[in-house]
mmCIF file of C-alpha atoms in Angstrom:
data_model
loop_
_atom_site.group_PDB
_atom_site.id
_atom_site.type_symbol
_atom_site.label_atom_id
_atom_site.label_comp_id
_atom_site.label_asym_id
_atom_site.label_seq_id
_atom_site.Cartn_x
_atom_site.Cartn_y
_atom_site.Cartn_z
ATOM 1 C CA UNK D 6 -197.661 -51.007 -2.542
ATOM 2 C CA UNK D 7 -197.442 -53.236 0.153
ATOM 3 C CA UNK D 8 -200.713 -52.367 1.897
ATOM 4 C CA UNK D 9 -202.579 -52.778 -0.812
ATOM 5 C CA UNK D 10 -200.467 -56.173 -1.706
ATOM 6 C CA UNK D 11 -201.757 -57.210 1.783
ATOM 7 C CA UNK D 12 -205.182 -56.465 1.214
ATOM 8 C CA UNK D 13 -205.394 -58.140 -2.455
ATOM 9 C CA UNK D 14 -204.014 -61.243 -0.712
ATOM 10 C CA UNK D 15 -206.625 -61.697 1.767
ATOM 11 C CA UNK D 16 -209.596 -63.768 1.159
ATOM 12 C CA UNK D 17 -212.460 -61.953 0.064
ATOM 13 C CA UNK D 18 -215.376 -64.501 0.718
ATOM 14 C CA UNK D 19 -218.162 -63.641 3.283
ATOM 15 C CA UNK D 20 -219.093 -65.864 6.151
ATOM 16 C CA UNK D 21 -222.762 -66.480 6.831
ATOM 17 C CA UNK D 22 -222.793 -63.556 9.674
ATOM 18 C CA UNK D 23 -221.600 -61.296 7.029
ATOM 19 C CA UNK D 24 -224.235 -62.516 4.287
ATOM 20 C CA UNK D 25 -227.230 -61.647 5.794
ATOM 21 C CA UNK D 26 -229.821 -60.196 3.569
ATOM 22 C CA UNK D 27 -227.468 -60.778 0.706
ATOM 23 C CA UNK D 28 -227.951 -64.210 0.558
ATOM 24 C CA UNK D 29 -229.821 -65.412 -2.243
ATOM 25 C CA UNK D 30 -233.233 -66.531 -1.286
ATOM 26 C CA UNK D 31 -233.938 -70.804 -1.066
ATOM 27 C CA UNK D 32 -236.562 -70.651 -3.515
ATOM 28 C CA UNK D 33 -234.231 -68.771 -6.087
ATOM 29 C CA UNK D 34 -231.351 -71.305 -5.563
ATOM 30 C CA UNK D 35 -233.697 -74.225 -6.288
ATOM 31 C CA UNK D 36 -235.186 -72.524 -9.176
ATOM 32 C CA UNK D 37 -231.169 -72.540 -10.307
ATOM 33 C CA UNK D 38 -230.640 -76.064 -9.961
ATOM 34 C CA UNK D 39 -233.732 -77.191 -11.401
ATOM 35 C CA UNK D 40 -234.320 -75.113 -14.533
ATOM 36 C CA UNK D 41 -231.809 -76.472 -16.735
ATOM 37 C CA UNK D 42 -232.489 -80.363 -15.194
ATOM 38 C CA UNK D 43 -235.928 -79.380 -16.384
ATOM 39 C CA UNK D 44 -235.066 -78.213 -19.718
ATOM 40 C CA UNK D 45 -233.319 -81.197 -20.134
ATOM 41 C CA UNK D 46 -235.976 -83.600 -19.170
ATOM 42 C CA UNK D 47 -238.307 -81.975 -21.554
ATOM 43 C CA UNK D 48 -235.565 -82.109 -24.255
ATOM 44 C CA UNK D 49 -234.897 -85.599 -23.926
ATOM 45 C CA UNK D 50 -238.701 -86.453 -23.926
ATOM 46 C CA UNK D 51 -238.785 -84.725 -27.489
ATOM 47 C CA UNK D 52 -235.919 -86.827 -28.236
ATOM 48 C CA UNK D 53 -237.648 -90.116 -27.135
ATOM 49 C CA UNK D 54 -240.526 -88.784 -29.230
ATOM 50 C CA UNK D 55 -238.474 -88.203 -32.233
ATOM 51 C CA UNK D 56 -236.748 -91.568 -31.989
ATOM 52 C CA UNK D 57 -240.525 -93.117 -31.866
ATOM 53 C CA UNK D 58 -241.302 -91.511 -34.868
ATOM 54 C CA UNK D 59 -237.993 -92.535 -36.708
ATOM 55 C CA UNK D 60 -238.843 -96.581 -35.611
ATOM 56 C CA UNK D 61 -242.118 -96.057 -37.302
ATOM 57 C CA UNK D 62 -240.956 -94.271 -40.816
ATOM 58 C CA UNK D 63 -238.122 -97.379 -40.673
ATOM 59 C CA UNK D 64 -240.665 -99.728 -40.268
ATOM 60 C CA UNK D 65 -242.990 -98.085 -42.603
ATOM 61 C CA UNK D 66 -239.999 -97.575 -45.067
ATOM 62 C CA UNK D 67 -238.974 -101.438 -44.901
ATOM 63 C CA UNK D 68 -242.163 -102.710 -45.392
ATOM 64 C CA UNK D 69 -243.119 -100.366 -48.748
ATOM 65 C CA UNK D 70 -239.962 -101.547 -49.794
ATOM 66 C CA UNK D 71 -240.495 -105.017 -49.498
ATOM 67 C CA UNK D 72 -244.284 -105.005 -50.850
ATOM 68 C CA UNK D 73 -242.880 -102.974 -54.056
ATOM 69 C CA UNK D 74 -239.819 -105.294 -54.707
ATOM 70 C CA UNK D 75 -241.359 -108.096 -53.647
ATOM 71 C CA UNK D 76 -238.308 -109.415 -51.974
ATOM 72 C CA UNK D 77 -237.425 -109.777 -48.300
ATOM 73 C CA UNK D 78 -233.561 -109.774 -47.495
ATOM 74 C CA UNK D 79 -231.917 -113.187 -46.482
ATOM 75 C CA UNK D 80 -231.548 -113.627 -43.124
ATOM 76 C CA UNK D 81 -233.975 -110.805 -42.248
ATOM 77 C CA UNK D 82 -231.537 -107.734 -42.596
ATOM 78 C CA UNK D 83 -232.682 -104.660 -43.331
ATOM 79 C CA UNK D 84 -233.501 -104.037 -46.936
ATOM 80 C CA UNK D 85 -230.880 -101.864 -48.737
ATOM 81 C CA UNK D 86 -232.189 -100.678 -52.175
ATOM 82 C CA UNK D 87 -228.249 -99.992 -53.430
ATOM 83 C CA UNK D 88 -227.395 -103.783 -52.293
ATOM 84 C CA UNK D 89 -230.657 -105.080 -54.196
ATOM 85 C CA UNK D 90 -230.058 -102.654 -57.430
ATOM 86 C CA UNK D 91 -226.306 -103.724 -57.523
ATOM 87 C CA UNK D 92 -227.166 -108.000 -56.724
ATOM 88 C CA UNK D 93 -229.754 -107.401 -59.437
ATOM 89 C CA UNK D 94 -228.546 -105.405 -62.172
ATOM 90 C CA UNK D 95 -224.642 -105.649 -62.091
ATOM 91 C CA UNK D 96 -224.212 -109.094 -60.676
ATOM 92 C CA UNK D 97 -226.895 -111.027 -62.804
ATOM 93 C CA UNK D 98 -229.250 -111.792 -60.291
ATOM 94 C CA UNK D 99 -226.758 -113.327 -57.657
ATOM 95 C CA UNK D 100 -228.593 -111.812 -54.768
ATOM 96 C CA UNK D 101 -226.121 -111.949 -51.810
ATOM 97 C CA UNK D 102 -227.394 -111.358 -48.239
ATOM 98 C CA UNK D 103 -225.923 -108.999 -45.509
ATOM 99 C CA UNK D 104 -222.226 -109.911 -44.708
ATOM 100 C CA UNK D 105 -222.766 -110.495 -40.578
ATOM 101 C CA UNK D 106 -219.569 -112.445 -40.030
ATOM 102 C CA UNK D 107 -218.162 -111.160 -36.841
ATOM 103 C CA UNK D 108 -220.790 -109.172 -35.554
ATOM 104 C CA UNK D 109 -221.151 -108.753 -31.852
ATOM 105 C CA UNK D 110 -224.134 -108.552 -30.232
ATOM 106 C CA UNK D 111 -223.961 -105.920 -27.578
ATOM 107 C CA UNK D 112 -226.776 -106.255 -24.385
ATOM 108 C CA UNK D 113 -228.823 -103.558 -24.494
ATOM 109 C CA UNK D 114 -228.455 -103.228 -20.772
ATOM 110 C CA UNK D 115 -224.551 -102.802 -21.081
ATOM 111 C CA UNK D 116 -225.373 -99.859 -23.622
ATOM 112 C CA UNK D 117 -228.015 -98.171 -21.480
ATOM 113 C CA UNK D 118 -225.471 -98.510 -18.529
ATOM 114 C CA UNK D 119 -222.704 -97.042 -20.465
ATOM 115 C CA UNK D 120 -224.890 -93.719 -20.434
ATOM 116 C CA UNK D 121 -226.500 -93.839 -17.123
ATOM 117 C CA UNK D 122 -223.345 -94.440 -14.794
ATOM 118 C CA UNK D 123 -221.544 -91.314 -16.120
ATOM 119 C CA UNK D 124 -224.786 -89.239 -15.704
ATOM 120 C CA UNK D 125 -225.318 -90.602 -12.037
ATOM 121 C CA UNK D 126 -221.759 -89.730 -11.314
ATOM 122 C CA UNK D 127 -221.694 -86.311 -12.678
ATOM 123 C CA UNK D 128 -224.658 -85.539 -10.550
ATOM 124 C CA UNK D 129 -222.967 -87.030 -7.779
ATOM 125 C CA UNK D 130 -219.842 -85.160 -8.040
ATOM 126 C CA UNK D 131 -221.764 -81.732 -8.277
ATOM 127 C CA UNK D 132 -223.781 -82.784 -5.049
ATOM 128 C CA UNK D 133 -220.243 -83.248 -3.046
ATOM 129 C CA UNK D 134 -218.880 -80.243 -4.369
ATOM 130 C CA UNK D 135 -222.181 -78.773 -3.267
ATOM 131 C CA UNK D 136 -221.657 -80.171 0.134
ATOM 132 C CA UNK D 137 -217.983 -79.004 0.117
ATOM 133 C CA UNK D 138 -219.203 -75.359 -0.368
ATOM 134 C CA UNK D 139 -217.836 -75.491 -4.233
ATOM 135 C CA UNK D 140 -220.708 -75.694 -6.071
ATOM 136 C CA UNK D 141 -219.959 -74.569 -9.544
ATOM 137 C CA UNK D 142 -223.210 -73.687 -10.760
ATOM 138 C CA UNK D 143 -222.167 -71.928 -14.395
ATOM 139 C CA UNK D 144 -220.656 -75.497 -15.058
ATOM 140 C CA UNK D 145 -224.020 -77.442 -13.773
ATOM 141 C CA UNK D 146 -225.928 -74.786 -16.192
ATOM 142 C CA UNK D 147 -223.391 -75.303 -19.040
ATOM 143 C CA UNK D 148 -223.509 -79.127 -18.964
ATOM 144 C CA UNK D 149 -227.382 -79.592 -18.944
ATOM 145 C CA UNK D 150 -227.852 -76.875 -21.482
ATOM 146 C CA UNK D 151 -225.586 -78.747 -23.738
ATOM 147 C CA UNK D 152 -226.927 -81.929 -23.102
ATOM 148 C CA UNK D 153 -230.395 -80.408 -23.812
ATOM 149 C CA UNK D 154 -229.205 -79.479 -27.783
ATOM 150 C CA UNK D 155 -227.522 -82.684 -28.104
ATOM 151 C CA UNK D 156 -230.991 -84.525 -27.523
ATOM 152 C CA UNK D 157 -232.732 -82.437 -29.546
ATOM 153 C CA UNK D 158 -229.905 -82.255 -32.209
ATOM 154 C CA UNK D 159 -230.312 -86.761 -32.129
ATOM 155 C CA UNK D 160 -233.868 -86.394 -32.425
ATOM 156 C CA UNK D 161 -234.194 -83.913 -35.514
ATOM 157 C CA UNK D 162 -231.231 -85.841 -37.196
ATOM 158 C CA UNK D 163 -232.337 -89.384 -36.752
ATOM 159 C CA UNK D 164 -236.142 -88.429 -38.137
ATOM 160 C CA UNK D 165 -234.564 -86.586 -41.214
ATOM 161 C CA UNK D 166 -232.171 -89.206 -42.056
ATOM 162 C CA UNK D 167 -233.553 -92.746 -42.061
ATOM 163 C CA UNK D 168 -230.967 -95.441 -42.201
ATOM 164 C CA UNK D 169 -231.107 -99.462 -41.538
ATOM 165 C CA UNK D 170 -230.754 -100.334 -37.867
ATOM 166 C CA UNK D 171 -226.790 -101.324 -37.459
ATOM 167 C CA UNK D 172 -228.177 -104.866 -35.958
ATOM 168 C CA UNK D 173 -230.522 -105.904 -38.768
ATOM 169 C CA UNK D 174 -234.090 -105.821 -39.237
ATOM 170 C CA UNK D 175 -234.242 -109.253 -37.465
ATOM 171 C CA UNK D 176 -233.271 -107.554 -34.725
ATOM 172 C CA UNK D 177 -235.310 -105.011 -34.934
ATOM 173 C CA UNK D 178 -238.325 -107.202 -34.900
ATOM 174 C CA UNK D 179 -237.226 -109.177 -31.433
ATOM 175 C CA UNK D 180 -236.520 -105.599 -30.072
ATOM 176 C CA UNK D 181 -240.157 -104.523 -30.604
ATOM 177 C CA UNK D 182 -242.092 -107.686 -30.390
ATOM 178 C CA UNK D 183 -244.541 -108.421 -33.016
ATOM 179 C CA UNK D 184 -247.123 -106.151 -31.455
ATOM 180 C CA UNK D 185 -244.601 -103.108 -31.599
ATOM 181 C CA UNK D 186 -244.012 -103.776 -35.042
ATOM 182 C CA UNK D 187 -247.776 -104.150 -35.574
ATOM 183 C CA UNK D 188 -248.427 -100.624 -33.824
ATOM 184 C CA UNK D 189 -245.476 -98.654 -35.179
ATOM 185 C CA UNK D 190 -247.127 -100.299 -38.526
ATOM 186 C CA UNK D 191 -250.486 -98.555 -37.896
ATOM 187 C CA UNK D 192 -249.246 -95.416 -37.637
ATOM 188 C CA UNK D 193 -250.022 -93.276 -40.880
ATOM 189 C CA UNK D 194 -247.508 -90.529 -40.665
ATOM 190 C CA UNK D 195 -246.882 -90.844 -44.428
ATOM 191 C CA UNK D 196 -250.660 -90.361 -45.589
ATOM 192 C CA UNK D 197 -252.069 -88.259 -42.372
ATOM 193 C CA UNK D 198 -249.667 -86.629 -39.776
ATOM 194 C CA UNK D 199 -252.317 -84.710 -38.091
ATOM 195 C CA UNK D 200 -254.264 -87.807 -36.992
ATOM 196 C CA UNK D 201 -251.068 -89.752 -36.078
ATOM 197 C CA UNK D 202 -249.295 -87.319 -33.593
ATOM 198 C CA UNK D 203 -252.046 -88.235 -30.897
ATOM 199 C CA UNK D 204 -251.419 -92.006 -31.430
ATOM 200 C CA UNK D 205 -247.704 -91.558 -31.213
ATOM 201 C CA UNK D 206 -247.914 -89.653 -27.731
ATOM 202 C CA UNK D 207 -249.926 -92.106 -26.320
ATOM 203 C CA UNK D 208 -247.277 -95.035 -27.349
ATOM 204 C CA UNK D 209 -244.468 -92.718 -26.116
ATOM 205 C CA UNK D 210 -246.122 -92.551 -22.779
ATOM 206 C CA UNK D 211 -247.867 -95.707 -22.406
ATOM 207 C CA UNK D 212 -246.031 -97.913 -24.208
ATOM 208 C CA UNK D 213 -247.436 -101.439 -25.157
ATOM 209 C CA UNK D 214 -249.777 -102.352 -22.307
ATOM 210 C CA UNK D 215 -247.664 -100.326 -19.785
ATOM 211 C CA UNK D 216 -244.149 -101.778 -21.429
ATOM 212 C CA UNK D 217 -241.973 -99.316 -22.658
ATOM 213 C CA UNK D 218 -241.237 -100.006 -26.351
ATOM 214 C CA UNK D 219 -237.452 -99.781 -27.716
ATOM 215 C CA UNK D 220 -236.186 -97.641 -30.799
ATOM 216 C CA UNK D 221 -234.748 -98.937 -34.136
ATOM 217 C CA UNK D 222 -232.746 -96.992 -36.887
ATOM 218 C CA UNK D 223 -231.517 -94.310 -34.323
ATOM 219 C CA UNK D 224 -228.373 -94.210 -36.036
ATOM 220 C CA UNK D 225 -227.213 -90.550 -36.611
ATOM 221 C CA UNK D 226 -226.169 -89.251 -33.486
ATOM 222 C CA UNK D 227 -225.022 -92.094 -30.444
ATOM 223 C CA UNK D 228 -227.210 -91.377 -27.788
ATOM 224 C CA UNK D 229 -224.658 -93.373 -25.588
ATOM 225 C CA UNK D 230 -221.929 -91.766 -26.616
ATOM 226 C CA UNK D 231 -223.217 -88.195 -25.890
ATOM 227 C CA UNK D 232 -224.202 -89.181 -22.270
ATOM 228 C CA UNK D 233 -220.732 -90.661 -21.843
ATOM 229 C CA UNK D 234 -218.885 -88.026 -23.005
ATOM 230 C CA UNK D 235 -220.645 -84.982 -21.500
ATOM 231 C CA UNK D 236 -220.946 -86.494 -18.388
ATOM 232 C CA UNK D 237 -217.753 -88.008 -18.050
#
């Protein structure tokens, strides 16, 4: 029917004068925008707490292994019990240090920028689309729901799988500083979980004399990669 075809082809979008009371109230629209961001902020805080717990477990594991086996790896690399056993039992005490030839040191600021820049560009793109009247609320929600899930997954996976830091123990010590290593060593999650939760939260929020402590051994899921991939 030509009449129905012509009606179906018309742009069925109401203008401001036609919306009237049907328009979503401003507080509710702000809630729709802010709630997924707040969820991601909480998930990211959870991830950060878990990564500092991972750092404590890594430092504690290294200290216990060095104390138990009475050896500190050459070049201060992370203690690798498998390599130690192979070198001790198979190679006839010919201990081999970690092979670091060809390793490239990437500045931490550059790594952080690889995740922060895509996030800022993503938010800017959504803001621009909102100014043009084409804001995609479902895509906004999906983006931050997935980001929240990735943050929780990274936090849990890193805690349950303690791997040597890819940059080595010496780099971890430098990253944390002497006082940071001491504070992570003093946490006692292995012996007393309950009494260690509050000091960990204080360390997470206050840091070391107001200076935020970095992480070590957060190797299972790359935070920079999921930031760059999701928000690009």
